Amino acid sequence: MRSAALRADQALRTAVDRVRPAAHRVGEWVAPLIQRVLQWLAPLLQRIQGVPVVRRLRERVAPHVEKLPESVRRAPRTRSMQAGAAIAAVGVVGLVIGSAVAGSDETKVDDAAMEAPIQAQQAPAQAGPIPAPPEAPAQAGQPIPAPQQTPAQAEQPIPAPQQAPAPQAQPVPQAPLGPPVEGIDVSNHNGAIDWSKVAAAGKKFTFVLATDGTGFSNPRYSEQYHGAKNAGLIAGAYHFARPGSSSAEVQAERFLNIADYQADGKTLPPVLDLEVDPNSGGCYGLSVADMHLWTKTFNDKVKERTGKDPIIYANPSFWRQCMGGTDTFGGHALWLASYGVDSPAVPNGFNDWDFWQYTDQGSVAGIGGNTDLNQYQQGFERLKQLAG
């Protein structure tokens, strides 16, 4: 009988010796896992240990554990098995405690777990204001709610957005100055004109009579005016003024209706031709002040319809006699008539001449008989700019 017991004991010891290396390796692998699990369970276990049922259970079990033999508690061969038993004991204790504290105690544990992060967030409030949590990005398709205003913010008026100042209109840079440019002016007296020959003769611009006073219109105006532009010349229309025959408004409207001004880059501003009365040689029976008013009214009507200040045609004697040498119209371009001189005298009220009609006895290819010849003083580029 004893021999059999010894053989059984020997067999058990042999089996334990075989299992122990494997158990040791399992223990080395399981130990870190158990440590992480215990770290995760530690806060919950601390709360559970404070439950009355658990305290009473520990008080009852502790005396029995102390009564165990020293050899049982420290036996080296059973250390791995004790670790496994400890893990199992933790699970059993968890199940027992879960059943024991179900109901009101379970609710208290859940409440404590829910309150813990809230208390952690509220704790910094004693030292200062709680920083606003970062906003989560808006989900696609979900509108972003507008921030709520406090009553104090709602009462404050919302400042109106400041408008950017309107951009200032930049002045157009002046074209470069060039040598004088040759041109002509014509009327019905010149008849049919071959404008291609006029252009080939080097003429760059022309003025064409459109209207005279209240009752006369150039029957060849459209033919001459559009023929010149079709040949590549820059063209402008002029009105021979008769201030004593009708109002400035009437003559200006009639002139503009026939002139057909176009802002096409090939048309010079309309021209007001001011000369002495062909019948009496005087100022149409008007005073200097009346002549100023009539001229200004005519010019204003042209500016209203075309956006351009008219060119003023005059000679020095007329400007002195009928206009009193005024500088009221000094901002207008001056087409000055002065024959038989090398350099014309500029009337008082103007700084310089722009166009100069220097003869009425000119000869130009494409035109039968004599015609008026002119120069534009500031060059072709500025002539084109004036027609812009």
Short mmCIF file of C-alpha atoms in Angstrom, two decimals, residues 221 225-226 229 234-237 256 259-270 302-309 383-388:
data_model
loop_
_atom_site.label_atom_id
_atom_site.label_comp_id
_atom_site.label_asym_id
_atom_site.label_seq_id
_atom_site.Cartn_x
_atom_site.Cartn_y
_atom_site.Cartn_z
CA TYR A 221 -22.46 116.55 -95.67
CA TYR A 225 -18.05 113.29 -93.88
CA HIS A 226 -18.33 109.53 -94.27
CA LYS A 229 -13.64 108.58 -92.58
CA ILE A 234 -10.17 111.66 -88.76
CA ALA A 235 -13.26 113.83 -89.34
CA GLY A 236 -15.28 116.40 -87.44
CA ALA A 237 -18.46 118.41 -88.13
CA LEU A 256 -26.31 117.65 -83.59
CA ALA A 259 -23.82 115.85 -87.53
CA ASP A 260 -24.49 112.30 -86.22
CA TYR A 261 -21.58 112.41 -83.77
CA GLN A 262 -20.11 108.96 -82.99
CA ALA A 263 -17.57 108.19 -80.27
CA ASP A 264 -15.74 105.75 -82.54
CA GLY A 265 -12.17 106.97 -82.16
CA LYS A 266 -12.28 108.57 -85.62
CA THR A 267 -14.48 111.59 -84.86
CA LEU A 268 -13.28 114.96 -83.57
CA PRO A 269 -15.43 116.91 -81.09
CA PRO A 270 -18.17 119.07 -82.73
CA VAL A 302 -23.31 119.91 -77.17
CA LYS A 303 -21.64 118.63 -74.00
CA GLU A 304 -24.96 117.24 -72.78
CA ARG A 305 -25.54 115.27 -75.97
CA THR A 306 -22.01 114.12 -76.80
CA GLY A 307 -20.03 114.34 -73.57
CA LYS A 308 -17.46 116.50 -75.39
CA ASP A 309 -16.56 120.17 -75.02
CA LEU A 383 -4.92 114.08 -82.60
CA LYS A 384 -6.08 110.48 -82.24
CA GLN A 385 -6.45 110.97 -78.50
CA LEU A 386 -8.63 114.05 -79.09
CA ALA A 387 -10.84 111.91 -81.33
CA GLY A 388 -11.07 109.14 -78.73
#
